[in-house]
Amino acid sequence: PHHLAAGWVRQFVTLLQRAQREVVRDSTANYIRCSTNIIFAMALAGLYSKKTVDPQKAIQDRTGALFFIIVNQAFSYIGPALQSFATERGVVLRERMARSYHCSAYYVAKLVSEAPIAVLVPAVFGSIVYPALRMQHNLRRFMTFLAILVLNALAATSLGLMVSAGTNSIKAASSLAPVLMVLMLLFGGFYVNSANIPPALRWLTRASFVNYSFKALALNEFSNLQIPCPSEASDCIRKGEQVLARLSFQDETLHKVLLGEVGLVAVINIIAFALLRRNMPRFEVMQAPPSEAE
């Protein structure tokens, strides 16, 4: 009675197929998510469509656009993930009572089922906004830009799963998620310069996936960028490294930042799984009463 009938891999495959059917069945929500992302991308493209701009003033425009992209993508993914476990709690409870599968197989299947949307939609969004914002004309930087958006989407999805796993209702998850997102934004590196954050609070920047994503986009865009300077200007920013220095990103490398965000995503998912496992009810196996001695 203590052993499950199927192995872990078979459990995972079966649960993944079911989770994918749920994603496909929820076509309306997926259509709305894709449509809103395309609308935001077109709006962003229109906002930055002016052909003649001051290269120096455009620095602020580009920096703000990078942060907006991260925030927009984050909110697009954390919301749907908040419903992941609460809506299935009753079904999972019955199946766990029947000892149908491991909790780990269920969680990993749920996470993997969200991956296709987390890859496809950011790729479409990024393919629209990258040329519209006149970012560096370099294929490697463009592909890196898309990879950062995908990683940001996975981080937001993982945070949503963590909140969903740690709460017992959609209402509770919806109340907690905005608080966490505000903290992510405050320590994202845009509103407050990282160098001006009190030392006792700087660890929160390392807990903010928004900080990693914004930093990665800034490094990808401004590294080795030559910025035109009007001849009559006295105080001029000529190199992208100067922009990075003003953001206090001058000591960072893209490789290090991306590895840091991957590590943060892994930690978030470990916490999410631990919360899900803790909140899963445990049932003691009934033992037959001892036979009476003759």
GROMACS .gro file of C-alpha atoms in nm:
model
  294
    1PRO     CA    1   0.000   0.000   0.000
    2HIS     CA    2   0.296   0.240   0.044
    3HIS     CA    3   0.413   0.210  -0.318
    4LEU     CA    4   0.271   0.384  -0.625
    5ALA     CA    5   0.164   0.170  -0.919
    6ALA     CA    6   0.350   0.372  -1.187
    7GLY     CA    7   0.708   0.494  -1.195
    8TRP     CA    8   0.798   0.864  -1.166
    9VAL     CA    9   0.860   0.913  -1.541
   10ARG     CA   10   0.525   0.759  -1.633
   11GLN     CA   11   0.353   0.975  -1.372
   12PHE     CA   12   0.522   1.284  -1.513
   13VAL     CA   13   0.430   1.204  -1.874
   14THR     CA   14   0.066   1.138  -1.784
   15LEU     CA   15   0.039   1.453  -1.574
   16LEU     CA   16   0.215   1.660  -1.842
   17GLN     CA   17  -0.033   1.542  -2.105
   18ARG     CA   18  -0.321   1.638  -1.879
   19ALA     CA   19  -0.168   1.978  -1.799
   20GLN     CA   20  -0.110   2.047  -2.168
   21ARG     CA   21  -0.472   1.963  -2.244
   22GLU     CA   22  -0.575   2.214  -1.978
   23VAL     CA   23  -0.355   2.480  -2.140
   24VAL     CA   24  -0.502   2.407  -2.485
   25ARG     CA   25  -0.857   2.397  -2.343
   26ASP     CA   26  -0.805   2.744  -2.195
   27SER     CA   27  -0.765   2.887  -2.544
   28THR     CA   28  -0.953   3.208  -2.465
   29ALA     CA   29  -0.708   3.308  -2.192
   30ASN     CA   30  -0.411   3.221  -2.415
   31TYR     CA   31  -0.559   3.424  -2.701
   32ILE     CA   32  -0.610   3.724  -2.471
   33ARG     CA   33  -0.256   3.694  -2.338
   34CYS     CA   34  -0.108   3.681  -2.689
   35SER     CA   35  -0.330   3.962  -2.815
   36THR     CA   36  -0.251   4.196  -2.526
   37ASN     CA   37   0.121   4.136  -2.568
   38ILE     CA   38   0.100   4.219  -2.939
   39ILE     CA   39  -0.107   4.530  -2.860
   40PHE     CA   40   0.149   4.645  -2.604
   41ALA     CA   41   0.429   4.576  -2.852
   42MET     CA   42   0.256   4.780  -3.122
   43ALA     CA   43   0.185   5.062  -2.875
   44LEU     CA   44   0.549   5.066  -2.771
   45ALA     CA   45   0.657   5.066  -3.135
   46GLY     CA   46   0.425   5.358  -3.208
   47LEU     CA   47   0.550   5.555  -2.907
   48TYR     CA   48   0.909   5.529  -3.030
   49SER     CA   49   0.829   5.570  -3.400
   50LYS     CA   50   0.960   5.924  -3.437
   51LYS     CA   51   1.225   5.910  -3.707
   52THR     CA   52   1.443   6.199  -3.592
   53VAL     CA   53   1.541   6.197  -3.226
   54ASP     CA   54   1.816   6.347  -3.017
   55PRO     CA   55   2.055   6.055  -2.948
   56GLN     CA   56   2.135   6.193  -2.604
   57LYS     CA   57   1.771   6.229  -2.500
   58ALA     CA   58   1.698   5.889  -2.651
   59ILE     CA   59   1.914   5.730  -2.379
   60GLN     CA   60   1.640   5.797  -2.123
   61ASP     CA   61   1.378   5.671  -2.368
   62ARG     CA   62   1.563   5.347  -2.430
   63THR     CA   63   1.636   5.281  -2.063
   64GLY     CA   64   1.274   5.338  -1.968
   65ALA     CA   65   1.156   5.114  -2.251
   66LEU     CA   66   1.379   4.829  -2.133
   67PHE     CA   67   1.235   4.845  -1.783
   68PHE     CA   68   0.878   4.872  -1.914
   69ILE     CA   69   0.931   4.562  -2.127
   70ILE     CA   70   1.039   4.363  -1.822
   71VAL     CA   71   0.747   4.483  -1.610
   72ASN     CA   72   0.493   4.423  -1.885
   73GLN     CA   73   0.613   4.070  -1.945
   74ALA     CA   74   0.631   3.993  -1.573
   75PHE     CA   75   0.269   4.090  -1.508
   76SER     CA   76   0.158   3.896  -1.816
   77TYR     CA   77   0.285   3.571  -1.665
   78ILE     CA   78   0.250   3.597  -1.291
   79GLY     CA   79  -0.129   3.649  -1.308
   80PRO     CA   80  -0.230   3.325  -1.485
   81ALA     CA   81   0.013   3.121  -1.273
   82LEU     CA   82  -0.165   3.228  -0.954
   83GLN     CA   83  -0.456   2.999  -1.042
   84SER     CA   84  -0.242   2.693  -1.113
   85PHE     CA   85  -0.293   2.496  -0.793
   86ALA     CA   86  -0.600   2.650  -0.630
   87THR     CA   87  -0.834   2.546  -0.913
   88GLU     CA   88  -0.708   2.186  -0.905
   89ARG     CA   89  -0.684   2.141  -0.531
   90GLY     CA   90  -0.992   1.920  -0.501
   91VAL     CA   91  -0.888   1.688  -0.786
   92VAL     CA   92  -0.532   1.664  -0.662
   93LEU     CA   93  -0.655   1.591  -0.311
   94ARG     CA   94  -0.855   1.290  -0.429
   95GLU     CA   95  -0.572   1.163  -0.646
   96ARG     CA   96  -0.319   1.203  -0.368
   97MET     CA   97  -0.550   1.014  -0.134
   98ALA     CA   98  -0.545   0.733  -0.388
   99ARG     CA   99  -0.163   0.764  -0.403
  100SER     CA  100  -0.175   0.806  -0.780
  101TYR     CA  101   0.147   1.005  -0.819
  102HIS     CA  102   0.433   1.183  -0.646
  103CYS     CA  103   0.397   1.551  -0.562
  104SER     CA  104   0.723   1.622  -0.749
  105ALA     CA  105   0.588   1.468  -1.072
  106TYR     CA  106   0.278   1.685  -1.047
  107TYR     CA  107   0.477   2.005  -0.987
  108VAL     CA  108   0.733   1.948  -1.263
  109ALA     CA  109   0.457   1.861  -1.512
  110LYS     CA  110   0.275   2.182  -1.421
  111LEU     CA  111   0.590   2.388  -1.467
  112VAL     CA  112   0.685   2.230  -1.800
  113SER     CA  113   0.331   2.274  -1.937
  114GLU     CA  114   0.368   2.652  -1.893
  115ALA     CA  115   0.699   2.663  -2.084
  116PRO     CA  116   0.570   2.678  -2.447
  117ILE     CA  117   0.367   2.996  -2.381
  118ALA     CA  118   0.661   3.141  -2.186
  119VAL     CA  119   0.879   3.095  -2.495
  120LEU     CA  120   0.644   3.174  -2.783
  121VAL     CA  121   0.479   3.495  -2.662
  122PRO     CA  122   0.800   3.675  -2.552
  123ALA     CA  123   0.959   3.577  -2.884
  124VAL     CA  124   0.674   3.740  -3.078
  125PHE     CA  125   0.672   4.043  -2.849
  126GLY     CA  126   1.049   4.086  -2.872
  127SER     CA  127   1.053   4.049  -3.249
  128ILE     CA  128   0.821   4.350  -3.274
  129VAL     CA  129   0.977   4.584  -3.018
  130TYR     CA  130   1.347   4.518  -3.087
  131PRO     CA  131   1.359   4.680  -3.432
  132ALA     CA  132   1.098   4.939  -3.333
  133LEU     CA  133   1.320   5.068  -3.051
  134ARG     CA  134   1.617   5.084  -3.291
  135MET     CA  135   1.831   4.865  -3.073
  136GLN     CA  136   2.172   4.744  -3.188
  137HIS     CA  137   2.158   4.581  -3.531
  138ASN     CA  138   2.329   4.260  -3.430
  139LEU     CA  139   2.182   3.909  -3.458
  140ARG     CA  140   2.360   3.782  -3.147
  141ARG     CA  141   2.228   4.071  -2.938
  142PHE     CA  142   1.878   4.021  -3.078
  143MET     CA  143   1.878   3.651  -2.988
  144THR     CA  144   2.014   3.737  -2.642
  145PHE     CA  145   1.734   3.992  -2.606
  146LEU     CA  146   1.475   3.723  -2.678
  147ALA     CA  147   1.645   3.478  -2.440
  148ILE     CA  148   1.631   3.737  -2.160
  149LEU     CA  149   1.259   3.791  -2.219
  150VAL     CA  150   1.197   3.415  -2.206
  151LEU     CA  151   1.397   3.383  -1.884
  152ASN     CA  152   1.203   3.677  -1.737
  153ALA     CA  153   0.874   3.507  -1.830
  154LEU     CA  154   0.987   3.182  -1.668
  155ALA     CA  155   1.087   3.373  -1.353
  156ALA     CA  156   0.747   3.545  -1.332
  157THR     CA  157   0.568   3.214  -1.393
  158SER     CA  158   0.775   3.047  -1.120
  159LEU     CA  159   0.695   3.326  -0.874
  160GLY     CA  160   0.325   3.287  -0.955
  161LEU     CA  161   0.350   2.912  -0.895
  162MET     CA  162   0.525   2.975  -0.565
  163VAL     CA  163   0.250   3.210  -0.446
  164SER     CA  164  -0.019   2.968  -0.565
  165ALA     CA  165   0.151   2.677  -0.388
  166GLY     CA  166   0.183   2.871  -0.063
  167THR     CA  167  -0.180   2.984  -0.046
  168ASN     CA  168  -0.510   2.798  -0.025
  169SER     CA  169  -0.722   3.015  -0.253
  170ILE     CA  170  -0.704   3.235  -0.561
  171LYS     CA  171  -0.817   3.531  -0.349
  172ALA     CA  172  -0.525   3.490  -0.108
  173ALA     CA  173  -0.279   3.443  -0.395
  174SER     CA  174  -0.412   3.753  -0.571
  175SER     CA  175  -0.363   3.956  -0.252
  176LEU     CA  176  -0.006   3.839  -0.190
  177ALA     CA  177   0.129   3.856  -0.546
  178PRO     CA  178   0.104   4.238  -0.587
  179VAL     CA  179   0.302   4.287  -0.265
  180LEU     CA  180   0.584   4.068  -0.393
  181MET     CA  181   0.578   4.234  -0.735
  182VAL     CA  182   0.604   4.582  -0.583
  183LEU     CA  183   0.914   4.469  -0.394
  184MET     CA  184   1.054   4.324  -0.719
  185LEU     CA  185   0.997   4.657  -0.895
  186LEU     CA  186   1.134   4.875  -0.614
  187PHE     CA  187   1.457   4.676  -0.610
  188GLY     CA  188   1.463   4.633  -0.988
  189GLY     CA  189   1.745   4.883  -1.042
  190PHE     CA  190   1.541   5.149  -1.225
  191TYR     CA  191   1.351   5.349  -0.963
  192VAL     CA  192   1.635   5.348  -0.711
  193ASN     CA  193   2.000   5.325  -0.813
  194SER     CA  194   2.157   5.009  -0.673
  195ALA     CA  195   2.443   5.211  -0.520
  196ASN     CA  196   2.195   5.420  -0.317
  197ILE     CA  197   2.015   5.126  -0.155
  198PRO     CA  198   2.106   5.085   0.216
  199PRO     CA  199   2.349   4.795   0.268
  200ALA     CA  200   2.102   4.612   0.494
  201LEU     CA  201   1.849   4.598   0.207
  202ARG     CA  202   2.078   4.521  -0.087
  203TRP     CA  203   2.014   4.148  -0.057
  204LEU     CA  204   1.665   4.223  -0.188
  205THR     CA  205   1.814   4.322  -0.523
  206ARG     CA  206   1.951   3.968  -0.551
  207ALA     CA  207   1.603   3.834  -0.476
  208SER     CA  208   1.441   4.043  -0.752
  209PHE     CA  209   1.416   3.873  -1.091
  210VAL     CA  210   1.318   4.215  -1.231
  211ASN     CA  211   1.661   4.344  -1.129
  212TYR     CA  212   1.838   4.059  -1.310
  213SER     CA  213   1.625   4.095  -1.623
  214PHE     CA  214   1.659   4.474  -1.643
  215LYS     CA  215   2.031   4.452  -1.579
  216ALA     CA  216   2.070   4.187  -1.851
  217LEU     CA  217   1.879   4.393  -2.108
  218ALA     CA  218   2.081   4.704  -2.023
  219LEU     CA  219   2.413   4.519  -2.054
  220ASN     CA  220   2.303   4.359  -2.381
  221GLU     CA  221   2.201   4.694  -2.529
  222PHE     CA  222   2.455   4.943  -2.397
  223SER     CA  223   2.776   4.737  -2.393
  224ASN     CA  224   3.012   4.866  -2.667
  225LEU     CA  225   2.744   5.108  -2.790
  226GLN     CA  226   2.868   5.429  -2.954
  227ILE     CA  227   2.627   5.718  -2.896
  228PRO     CA  228   2.634   6.018  -3.134
  229CYS     CA  229   2.709   6.349  -2.970
  230PRO     CA  230   2.611   6.692  -3.115
  231SER     CA  231   2.916   6.905  -3.187
  232GLU     CA  232   2.788   7.195  -2.978
  233ALA     CA  233   2.721   6.979  -2.670
  234SER     CA  234   2.960   7.024  -2.378
  235ASP     CA  235   2.842   6.744  -2.152
  236CYS     CA  236   2.786   6.438  -2.366
  237ILE     CA  237   2.754   6.063  -2.319
  238ARG     CA  238   2.950   5.899  -2.599
  239LYS     CA  239   2.966   5.535  -2.485
  240GLY     CA  240   2.713   5.288  -2.355
  241GLU     CA  241   2.947   5.205  -2.069
  242GLN     CA  242   2.879   5.553  -1.932
  243VAL     CA  243   2.508   5.474  -1.921
  244LEU     CA  244   2.580   5.146  -1.741
  245ALA     CA  245   2.798   5.333  -1.491
  246ARG     CA  246   2.512   5.574  -1.413
  247LEU     CA  247   2.292   5.272  -1.346
  248SER     CA  248   2.571   5.119  -1.129
  249PHE     CA  249   2.592   4.820  -1.366
  250GLN     CA  250   2.952   4.886  -1.471
  251ASP     CA  251   3.097   4.597  -1.269
  252GLU     CA  252   2.849   4.339  -1.401
  253THR     CA  253   2.885   4.099  -1.693
  254LEU     CA  254   2.598   3.960  -1.897
  255HIS     CA  255   2.709   3.602  -1.839
  256LYS     CA  256   2.718   3.651  -1.462
  257VAL     CA  257   2.378   3.822  -1.454
  258LEU     CA  258   2.209   3.550  -1.661
  259LEU     CA  259   2.356   3.276  -1.441
  260GLY     CA  260   2.233   3.466  -1.136
  261GLU     CA  261   1.879   3.481  -1.273
  262VAL     CA  262   1.883   3.111  -1.364
  263GLY     CA  263   1.990   3.037  -1.007
  264LEU     CA  264   1.712   3.259  -0.869
  265VAL     CA  265   1.452   3.081  -1.085
  266ALA     CA  266   1.578   2.747  -0.952
  267VAL     CA  267   1.551   2.869  -0.591
  268ILE     CA  268   1.198   3.003  -0.647
  269ASN     CA  269   1.089   2.666  -0.787
  270ILE     CA  270   1.247   2.476  -0.499
  271ILE     CA  271   1.059   2.697  -0.253
  272ALA     CA  272   0.738   2.655  -0.456
  273PHE     CA  273   0.770   2.277  -0.449
  274ALA     CA  274   0.842   2.279  -0.075
  275LEU     CA  275   0.532   2.493  -0.013
  276LEU     CA  276   0.317   2.269  -0.232
  277ARG     CA  277   0.442   1.959  -0.054
  278ARG     CA  278   0.382   2.118   0.286
  279ASN     CA  279   0.027   2.216   0.195
  280MET     CA  280  -0.055   1.876   0.051
  281PRO     CA  281  -0.252   1.670   0.305
  282ARG     CA  282  -0.083   1.360   0.437
  283PHE     CA  283  -0.273   1.045   0.513
  284GLU     CA  284  -0.164   0.773   0.742
  285VAL     CA  285  -0.202   0.423   0.606
  286MET     CA  286  -0.450   0.225   0.811
  287GLN     CA  287  -0.307  -0.083   0.972
  288ALA     CA  288  -0.510  -0.393   1.038
  289PRO     CA  289  -0.593  -0.438   1.407
  290PRO     CA  290  -0.391  -0.705   1.585
  291SER     CA  291  -0.560  -1.040   1.601
  292GLU     CA  292  -0.674  -1.148   1.942
  293ALA     CA  293  -0.459  -1.406   2.106
  294GLU     CA  294  -0.629  -1.735   2.131
   0.00000   0.00000   0.00000
